[in-house]
């Protein structure tokens, strides 16, 4: 009925990067229309070794090294998607999307609508994102909210190896442009990944831990920090419910609202700059809904600081939410101190 | 010079009063001693007479809170020049800057001290309360339970009422199995009349958690008069409504009484109905031929709060029975079939929820939150109090606070329900009186 | 006789290459473009058209000459001055007018308007509101053809203004590196809005840009349909043969202002009237008559026939239904069947 396939396949441990590669391998092997495009994704294997040795398996015609031309490359991917291919376009760093915003925002997102539905753009773009690598201001941003603001795009932030494989395959099965933000710190994270083909639904959040006292909605790497915080909170007798949003657009309203109705308290944790970010949207969604009537404390947003990501490691840590921040926020809410 | 009409002090610790309504319109003449306006204090409501004859001008707006001794209107002689309002109204809340020091606002760190210094001893200087600070969840829970959010103490930051505070408040009047919420209704109170009878009618006001049919045992002794039973709000067939306080309940009852358009009436009230009868007489003195208070509330702070909440939260005969038995001296009077009948009359969850809310307003923490002793002193109509000395709900010795002109009928071996426990005794007294 | 023709350099390329029917249809399309633009201008004046539009009166030979030999499988990407391209590629002028009037019966169901006019069924991937927006998309379309083993070529129309966009350089470079079947067709009408190529472009001829990417570049008289067709046909043949892209510069002139708000402060009346004297339409008609392809009576028929076609198209368009407001967000995403 839908593209989602229930997972029954055996699993084994793969890293997040390996899980992406496996998804791309499956796609390349099963659909001749699929091509990979990006800078240094061929023999180099990708800046983060995500494509790895796929070029040896599928050749340079299908694992295409582009020149350092983000705008042109993105546009080629759009044009290819319009005319029969299913490109997976890798930005070397999500920050470089700024060079390609014209093609992403003005073309990919809008072509179908502008042309009255007579075409579609089955395009997947991958964005290595986030801070924590010491790469400073132009290689560490979390810009999912920029693209989340654009109707016509779907924006994903998978947080586990299992999800990133399933969501990449779901994105490939989707007829519209899908943007996948991959936190660079997650690439080495290992986890169980089912074998073979399966999809993880787009637009559906996952409850990673159930709890009754406070809801923590987190994205990407922050999901893991939130889960760590929830462990510590449990020792205090506070049961936090941790929701992995997984999709920024379209956002899973029901899962978030159901949880807030249950706990009455909400913390939003995301790495993008706090102001006008994903947490603002989550908060507004609650405030505009009947779940508002269940709020028993103000909503707390924990987002990136109002500055570029700095180089110094201590400054860099201070620029994005950390586990103790989540812990303090959730504890204060649960104890009625805020 | 026009005659200044002031907010009279009618209660010992009264600081200000609220103008409820004017009996006379702007520019209309009033005779000295005629009813001029109704006021309400934090304890009671009453009718104020014109201090002099004259034409009313510059009457303070209805609803305004005026400190005692301050002008509320002026009465002008016929033909006297009107001109401007002689002086502005000292409306409480509107003039709070007055007691504040002239100095610049205190900096933040001393604001607490400043507020202590400027905290007025008189109620009129307290700024009109802002909307209470409460979370959406607390508001929802209170709304569903029929509680006013402003009646719930907040323990959260800055005094915010949180869901837990509402739950605590609900627990103080009911257990966790509290009845579900009710929707506040409007409309007139339910009134029933007997057939037959002549002369001055008798108006009957039942007690808390009771209803009009509870008068049945007594009615044979009163059938020579037209009988009018008013069911209190949140009782019997009357609308379920929320009331911020006792005065609002009195006001509702006064509307019902006024609507009867009776020249004269004998008032008989039991328990809460007794308190309401007394408050009604206080503002409608001319219409009251006599006043009979059976085990009335309002004459002292004590009341058996657990019995009241026990009755109004009971959802089955088994839990209602023991509380009903506490109402009477001789438990045998309360038979199983009587209990089941009483429970059947209380089967509507909305009725129970409304009574829980009403009990919380009138008898918070098992204390009578209103005091009508001053009214009893003022009401100079033939008055009698009937009480059983084994009353387990309201201590009978509250009766001893009545002034000498009030007749007391105190019975050994009778509980809180003399009219049911010994209808013949009570009936004979009443028959002689009305 | 045909041998004689081929040897006779006095016989224009188009006439010696194409059938009389094809040539007469080309003339008819030039008439249709001219009258379409005049009809659009009049409709705009009457308040029937919302927004603005960019007319290509004077550039008809470039549109029709470029598309003369193309099939419906061949793709074009168009520009904001794209009405002529659309008609030359075979669009129905009635559906074009309907789009201009914002009707549900228009090519884009009233969602695109003049600037996004498209007819994917004829290989037209759409006009573009972004200068240079179509360039990488054309390269992507060519990539699809090559990857999927199709022999269609993509014509990428762009204006002189776009030759200074980064997208142009990135696109031409990638197409050249990957030897993609795309022909970059610059319609050099001398001005990017008000800024002349002399003031904006470092090379004298935009065809010279080809040298930088080691591809063929040729500049032709864009008001001579035969010259245009000859250059394009050569480039298309090269592309189909797998030899990669070419750059063709059609030097032409727009008679009207940049858009409807242009007050013509940057060029002289003399310059405009000089170019109007080089009207491509009578020039081609005269050639056809001189070579015995067309009679005066047939010309009169084309004139009257295209008048009728435009009048009927406008009537059709005016009578069309307006879009349903409740369908505002239709086609932002593909509605996937459950």
PDB file of N, CA, C and O in Angstrom, chain B residues 311-360:
ATOM      1  N   UNK B 311     -20.654  13.878  51.016  1.00  0.00           N
ATOM      2  CA  UNK B 311     -21.969  13.762  50.375  1.00  0.00           C
ATOM      3  C   UNK B 311     -21.879  14.133  48.900  1.00  0.00           C
ATOM      4  O   UNK B 311     -22.361  13.411  48.038  1.00  0.00           O
ATOM      5  N   UNK B 312     -21.206  15.249  48.642  1.00  0.00           N
ATOM      6  CA  UNK B 312     -21.292  15.674  47.238  1.00  0.00           C
ATOM      7  C   UNK B 312     -20.383  14.882  46.322  1.00  0.00           C
ATOM      8  O   UNK B 312     -20.582  14.875  45.121  1.00  0.00           O
ATOM      9  N   UNK B 313     -19.415  14.148  46.839  1.00  0.00           N
ATOM     10  CA  UNK B 313     -18.609  13.365  45.913  1.00  0.00           C
ATOM     11  C   UNK B 313     -19.061  11.901  45.828  1.00  0.00           C
ATOM     12  O   UNK B 313     -18.553  11.156  44.996  1.00  0.00           O
ATOM     13  N   UNK B 314     -19.985  11.502  46.690  1.00  0.00           N
ATOM     14  CA  UNK B 314     -20.396  10.096  46.704  1.00  0.00           C
ATOM     15  C   UNK B 314     -21.041   9.714  45.386  1.00  0.00           C
ATOM     16  O   UNK B 314     -21.870  10.446  44.854  1.00  0.00           O
ATOM     17  N   UNK B 315     -20.607   8.571  44.858  1.00  0.00           N
ATOM     18  CA  UNK B 315     -21.156   8.135  43.572  1.00  0.00           C
ATOM     19  C   UNK B 315     -22.027   6.897  43.721  1.00  0.00           C
ATOM     20  O   UNK B 315     -22.539   6.386  42.752  1.00  0.00           O
ATOM     21  N   UNK B 316     -22.144   6.372  44.950  1.00  0.00           N
ATOM     22  CA  UNK B 316     -23.008   5.199  45.126  1.00  0.00           C
ATOM     23  C   UNK B 316     -23.580   5.214  46.547  1.00  0.00           C
ATOM     24  O   UNK B 316     -23.042   5.890  47.439  1.00  0.00           O
ATOM     25  N   UNK B 317     -24.633   4.455  46.730  1.00  0.00           N
ATOM     26  CA  UNK B 317     -25.354   4.454  48.002  1.00  0.00           C
ATOM     27  C   UNK B 317     -24.427   4.089  49.159  1.00  0.00           C
ATOM     28  O   UNK B 317     -24.524   4.650  50.245  1.00  0.00           O
ATOM     29  N   UNK B 318     -23.487   3.158  48.907  1.00  0.00           N
ATOM     30  CA  UNK B 318     -22.606   2.694  49.970  1.00  0.00           C
ATOM     31  C   UNK B 318     -21.755   3.824  50.557  1.00  0.00           C
ATOM     32  O   UNK B 318     -21.446   3.834  51.751  1.00  0.00           O
ATOM     33  N   UNK B 319     -21.318   4.757  49.698  1.00  0.00           N
ATOM     34  CA  UNK B 319     -20.488   5.850  50.214  1.00  0.00           C
ATOM     35  C   UNK B 319     -21.338   7.021  50.695  1.00  0.00           C
ATOM     36  O   UNK B 319     -20.902   7.818  51.524  1.00  0.00           O
ATOM     37  N   UNK B 320     -22.548   7.111  50.186  1.00  0.00           N
ATOM     38  CA  UNK B 320     -23.419   8.220  50.608  1.00  0.00           C
ATOM     39  C   UNK B 320     -24.027   7.962  51.984  1.00  0.00           C
ATOM     40  O   UNK B 320     -24.122   8.871  52.823  1.00  0.00           O
ATOM     41  N   UNK B 321     -24.386   6.704  52.209  1.00  0.00           N
ATOM     42  CA  UNK B 321     -25.116   6.344  53.422  1.00  0.00           C
ATOM     43  C   UNK B 321     -24.511   6.847  54.720  1.00  0.00           C
ATOM     44  O   UNK B 321     -25.180   7.552  55.496  1.00  0.00           O
ATOM     45  N   UNK B 322     -23.232   6.538  54.998  1.00  0.00           N
ATOM     46  CA  UNK B 322     -22.640   6.969  56.262  1.00  0.00           C
ATOM     47  C   UNK B 322     -22.708   8.484  56.472  1.00  0.00           C
ATOM     48  O   UNK B 322     -22.935   8.956  57.595  1.00  0.00           O
ATOM     49  N   UNK B 323     -22.530   9.232  55.404  1.00  0.00           N
ATOM     50  CA  UNK B 323     -22.570  10.697  55.542  1.00  0.00           C
ATOM     51  C   UNK B 323     -24.002  11.178  55.816  1.00  0.00           C
ATOM     52  O   UNK B 323     -24.208  12.069  56.622  1.00  0.00           O
ATOM     53  N   UNK B 324     -24.960  10.525  55.135  1.00  0.00           N
ATOM     54  CA  UNK B 324     -26.359  10.911  55.385  1.00  0.00           C
ATOM     55  C   UNK B 324     -26.722  10.655  56.851  1.00  0.00           C
ATOM     56  O   UNK B 324     -27.427  11.444  57.486  1.00  0.00           O
ATOM     57  N   UNK B 325     -26.182   9.531  57.372  1.00  0.00           N
ATOM     58  CA  UNK B 325     -26.494   9.208  58.773  1.00  0.00           C
ATOM     59  C   UNK B 325     -25.929  10.248  59.723  1.00  0.00           C
ATOM     60  O   UNK B 325     -26.463  10.471  60.821  1.00  0.00           O
ATOM     61  N   UNK B 326     -24.843  10.901  59.310  1.00  0.00           N
ATOM     62  CA  UNK B 326     -24.263  11.926  60.191  1.00  0.00           C
ATOM     63  C   UNK B 326     -25.128  13.182  60.258  1.00  0.00           C
ATOM     64  O   UNK B 326     -24.913  14.052  61.096  1.00  0.00           O
ATOM     65  N   UNK B 327     -26.098  13.264  59.352  1.00  0.00           N
ATOM     66  CA  UNK B 327     -26.952  14.460  59.348  1.00  0.00           C
ATOM     67  C   UNK B 327     -27.988  14.431  60.485  1.00  0.00           C
ATOM     68  O   UNK B 327     -28.518  15.459  60.864  1.00  0.00           O
ATOM     69  N   UNK B 328     -28.284  13.235  60.928  1.00  0.00           N
ATOM     70  CA  UNK B 328     -29.388  13.098  61.891  1.00  0.00           C
ATOM     71  C   UNK B 328     -28.885  12.514  63.201  1.00  0.00           C
ATOM     72  O   UNK B 328     -27.823  11.887  63.247  1.00  0.00           O
ATOM     73  N   UNK B 329     -29.660  12.715  64.244  1.00  0.00           N
ATOM     74  CA  UNK B 329     -29.280  12.185  65.559  1.00  0.00           C
ATOM     75  C   UNK B 329     -29.601  10.694  65.635  1.00  0.00           C
ATOM     76  O   UNK B 329     -28.832   9.911  66.166  1.00  0.00           O
ATOM     77  N   UNK B 330     -30.743  10.308  65.108  1.00  0.00           N
ATOM     78  CA  UNK B 330     -31.179   8.924  65.179  1.00  0.00           C
ATOM     79  C   UNK B 330     -30.948   8.271  63.825  1.00  0.00           C
ATOM     80  O   UNK B 330     -31.710   8.482  62.878  1.00  0.00           O
ATOM     81  N   UNK B 331     -29.845   7.473  63.725  1.00  0.00           N
ATOM     82  CA  UNK B 331     -29.445   6.943  62.430  1.00  0.00           C
ATOM     83  C   UNK B 331     -30.500   6.083  61.767  1.00  0.00           C
ATOM     84  O   UNK B 331     -30.531   5.956  60.551  1.00  0.00           O
ATOM     85  N   UNK B 332     -31.384   5.476  62.591  1.00  0.00           N
ATOM     86  CA  UNK B 332     -32.401   4.589  62.031  1.00  0.00           C
ATOM     87  C   UNK B 332     -33.319   5.316  61.043  1.00  0.00           C
ATOM     88  O   UNK B 332     -33.936   4.700  60.185  1.00  0.00           O
ATOM     89  N   UNK B 333     -33.392   6.617  61.219  1.00  0.00           N
ATOM     90  CA  UNK B 333     -34.224   7.397  60.299  1.00  0.00           C
ATOM     91  C   UNK B 333     -33.738   7.268  58.855  1.00  0.00           C
ATOM     92  O   UNK B 333     -34.510   7.384  57.909  1.00  0.00           O
ATOM     93  N   UNK B 334     -32.427   7.050  58.738  1.00  0.00           N
ATOM     94  CA  UNK B 334     -31.850   6.970  57.387  1.00  0.00           C
ATOM     95  C   UNK B 334     -31.845   5.509  56.962  1.00  0.00           C
ATOM     96  O   UNK B 334     -30.921   4.761  57.240  1.00  0.00           O
ATOM     97  N   UNK B 335     -32.907   5.106  56.278  1.00  0.00           N
ATOM     98  CA  UNK B 335     -33.044   3.704  55.870  1.00  0.00           C
ATOM     99  C   UNK B 335     -32.310   3.459  54.558  1.00  0.00           C
ATOM    100  O   UNK B 335     -31.929   4.403  53.849  1.00  0.00           O
ATOM    101  N   UNK B 336     -32.102   2.170  54.260  1.00  0.00           N
ATOM    102  CA  UNK B 336     -31.449   1.835  52.996  1.00  0.00           C
ATOM    103  C   UNK B 336     -32.205   2.404  51.805  1.00  0.00           C
ATOM    104  O   UNK B 336     -31.614   2.929  50.868  1.00  0.00           O
ATOM    105  N   UNK B 337     -33.522   2.272  51.863  1.00  0.00           N
ATOM    106  CA  UNK B 337     -34.291   2.768  50.705  1.00  0.00           C
ATOM    107  C   UNK B 337     -34.201   4.287  50.613  1.00  0.00           C
ATOM    108  O   UNK B 337     -34.116   4.857  49.526  1.00  0.00           O
ATOM    109  N   UNK B 338     -34.120   4.939  51.775  1.00  0.00           N
ATOM    110  CA  UNK B 338     -33.964   6.401  51.760  1.00  0.00           C
ATOM    111  C   UNK B 338     -32.638   6.768  51.104  1.00  0.00           C
ATOM    112  O   UNK B 338     -32.550   7.675  50.262  1.00  0.00           O
ATOM    113  N   UNK B 339     -31.594   6.011  51.461  1.00  0.00           N
ATOM    114  CA  UNK B 339     -30.265   6.306  50.901  1.00  0.00           C
ATOM    115  C   UNK B 339     -30.266   6.109  49.384  1.00  0.00           C
ATOM    116  O   UNK B 339     -29.762   6.935  48.625  1.00  0.00           O
ATOM    117  N   UNK B 340     -30.891   4.997  48.955  1.00  0.00           N
ATOM    118  CA  UNK B 340     -30.889   4.730  47.511  1.00  0.00           C
ATOM    119  C   UNK B 340     -31.676   5.798  46.767  1.00  0.00           C
ATOM    120  O   UNK B 340     -31.281   6.239  45.673  1.00  0.00           O
ATOM    121  N   UNK B 341     -32.732   6.241  47.384  1.00  0.00           N
ATOM    122  CA  UNK B 341     -33.531   7.309  46.763  1.00  0.00           C
ATOM    123  C   UNK B 341     -32.704   8.589  46.675  1.00  0.00           C
ATOM    124  O   UNK B 341     -32.667   9.270  45.642  1.00  0.00           O
ATOM    125  N   UNK B 342     -31.989   8.884  47.772  1.00  0.00           N
ATOM    126  CA  UNK B 342     -31.174  10.101  47.787  1.00  0.00           C
ATOM    127  C   UNK B 342     -30.080  10.010  46.731  1.00  0.00           C
ATOM    128  O   UNK B 342     -29.790  10.976  46.013  1.00  0.00           O
ATOM    129  N   UNK B 343     -29.471   8.827  46.615  1.00  0.00           N
ATOM    130  CA  UNK B 343     -28.398   8.665  45.619  1.00  0.00           C
ATOM    131  C   UNK B 343     -28.943   8.791  44.212  1.00  0.00           C
ATOM    132  O   UNK B 343     -28.304   9.373  43.323  1.00  0.00           O
ATOM    133  N   UNK B 344     -30.160   8.256  44.014  1.00  0.00           N
ATOM    134  CA  UNK B 344     -30.768   8.378  42.688  1.00  0.00           C
ATOM    135  C   UNK B 344     -30.932   9.849  42.309  1.00  0.00           C
ATOM    136  O   UNK B 344     -30.708  10.244  41.165  1.00  0.00           O
ATOM    137  N   UNK B 345     -31.260  10.658  43.282  1.00  0.00           N
ATOM    138  CA  UNK B 345     -31.417  12.095  43.025  1.00  0.00           C
ATOM    139  C   UNK B 345     -30.082  12.784  42.773  1.00  0.00           C
ATOM    140  O   UNK B 345     -30.040  13.935  42.345  1.00  0.00           O
ATOM    141  N   UNK B 346     -28.983  12.085  43.089  1.00  0.00           N
ATOM    142  CA  UNK B 346     -27.663  12.678  42.915  1.00  0.00           C
ATOM    143  C   UNK B 346     -26.882  11.947  41.823  1.00  0.00           C
ATOM    144  O   UNK B 346     -25.655  11.993  41.788  1.00  0.00           O
ATOM    145  N   UNK B 347     -27.586  11.278  40.926  1.00  0.00           N
ATOM    146  CA  UNK B 347     -26.885  10.432  39.954  1.00  0.00           C
ATOM    147  C   UNK B 347     -26.212  11.247  38.855  1.00  0.00           C
ATOM    148  O   UNK B 347     -25.314  10.749  38.196  1.00  0.00           O
ATOM    149  N   UNK B 348     -26.620  12.495  38.687  1.00  0.00           N
ATOM    150  CA  UNK B 348     -26.047  13.306  37.602  1.00  0.00           C
ATOM    151  C   UNK B 348     -24.643  13.780  37.997  1.00  0.00           C
ATOM    152  O   UNK B 348     -24.476  14.532  38.958  1.00  0.00           O
ATOM    153  N   UNK B 349     -23.605  13.324  37.257  1.00  0.00           N
ATOM    154  CA  UNK B 349     -22.234  13.729  37.614  1.00  0.00           C
ATOM    155  C   UNK B 349     -22.036  15.247  37.560  1.00  0.00           C
ATOM    156  O   UNK B 349     -21.271  15.812  38.337  1.00  0.00           O
ATOM    157  N   UNK B 350     -22.733  15.895  36.648  1.00  0.00           N
ATOM    158  CA  UNK B 350     -22.572  17.348  36.519  1.00  0.00           C
ATOM    159  C   UNK B 350     -23.089  18.044  37.773  1.00  0.00           C
ATOM    160  O   UNK B 350     -22.516  19.027  38.251  1.00  0.00           O
ATOM    161  N   UNK B 351     -24.178  17.498  38.335  1.00  0.00           N
ATOM    162  CA  UNK B 351     -24.717  18.084  39.559  1.00  0.00           C
ATOM    163  C   UNK B 351     -23.699  17.936  40.680  1.00  0.00           C
ATOM    164  O   UNK B 351     -23.417  18.885  41.412  1.00  0.00           O
ATOM    165  N   UNK B 352     -23.115  16.743  40.763  1.00  0.00           N
ATOM    166  CA  UNK B 352     -22.131  16.538  41.831  1.00  0.00           C
ATOM    167  C   UNK B 352     -20.925  17.451  41.637  1.00  0.00           C
ATOM    168  O   UNK B 352     -20.419  18.048  42.587  1.00  0.00           O
ATOM    169  N   UNK B 353     -20.479  17.564  40.392  1.00  0.00           N
ATOM    170  CA  UNK B 353     -19.310  18.423  40.122  1.00  0.00           C
ATOM    171  C   UNK B 353     -19.613  19.871  40.484  1.00  0.00           C
ATOM    172  O   UNK B 353     -18.785  20.582  41.065  1.00  0.00           O
ATOM    173  N   UNK B 354     -20.835  20.301  40.162  1.00  0.00           N
ATOM    174  CA  UNK B 354     -21.211  21.685  40.457  1.00  0.00           C
ATOM    175  C   UNK B 354     -21.246  21.904  41.966  1.00  0.00           C
ATOM    176  O   UNK B 354     -20.823  22.961  42.469  1.00  0.00           O
ATOM    177  N   UNK B 355     -21.720  20.896  42.701  1.00  0.00           N
ATOM    178  CA  UNK B 355     -21.787  21.055  44.153  1.00  0.00           C
ATOM    179  C   UNK B 355     -20.392  21.002  44.783  1.00  0.00           C
ATOM    180  O   UNK B 355     -20.119  21.692  45.766  1.00  0.00           O
ATOM    181  N   UNK B 356     -19.501  20.194  44.179  1.00  0.00           N
ATOM    182  CA  UNK B 356     -18.109  20.186  44.658  1.00  0.00           C
ATOM    183  C   UNK B 356     -17.522  21.588  44.524  1.00  0.00           C
ATOM    184  O   UNK B 356     -16.888  22.117  45.439  1.00  0.00           O
ATOM    185  N   UNK B 357     -17.761  22.185  43.358  1.00  0.00           N
ATOM    186  CA  UNK B 357     -17.222  23.525  43.120  1.00  0.00           C
ATOM    187  C   UNK B 357     -17.841  24.531  44.078  1.00  0.00           C
ATOM    188  O   UNK B 357     -17.151  25.406  44.624  1.00  0.00           O
ATOM    189  N   UNK B 358     -19.136  24.393  44.309  1.00  0.00           N
ATOM    190  CA  UNK B 358     -19.830  25.339  45.190  1.00  0.00           C
ATOM    191  C   UNK B 358     -19.325  25.187  46.628  1.00  0.00           C
ATOM    192  O   UNK B 358     -19.057  26.184  47.313  1.00  0.00           O
ATOM    193  N   UNK B 359     -19.148  23.944  47.030  1.00  0.00           N
ATOM    194  CA  UNK B 359     -18.644  23.698  48.387  1.00  0.00           C
ATOM    195  C   UNK B 359     -17.256  24.301  48.549  1.00  0.00           C
ATOM    196  O   UNK B 359     -16.931  24.886  49.585  1.00  0.00           O
ATOM    197  N   UNK B 360     -16.461  24.176  47.469  1.00  0.00           N
ATOM    198  CA  UNK B 360     -15.103  24.722  47.532  1.00  0.00           C
ATOM    199  C   UNK B 360     -15.130  26.235  47.677  1.00  0.00           C
ATOM    200  O   UNK B 360     -14.276  26.829  48.309  1.00  0.00           O
TER     201      UNK B 360
END
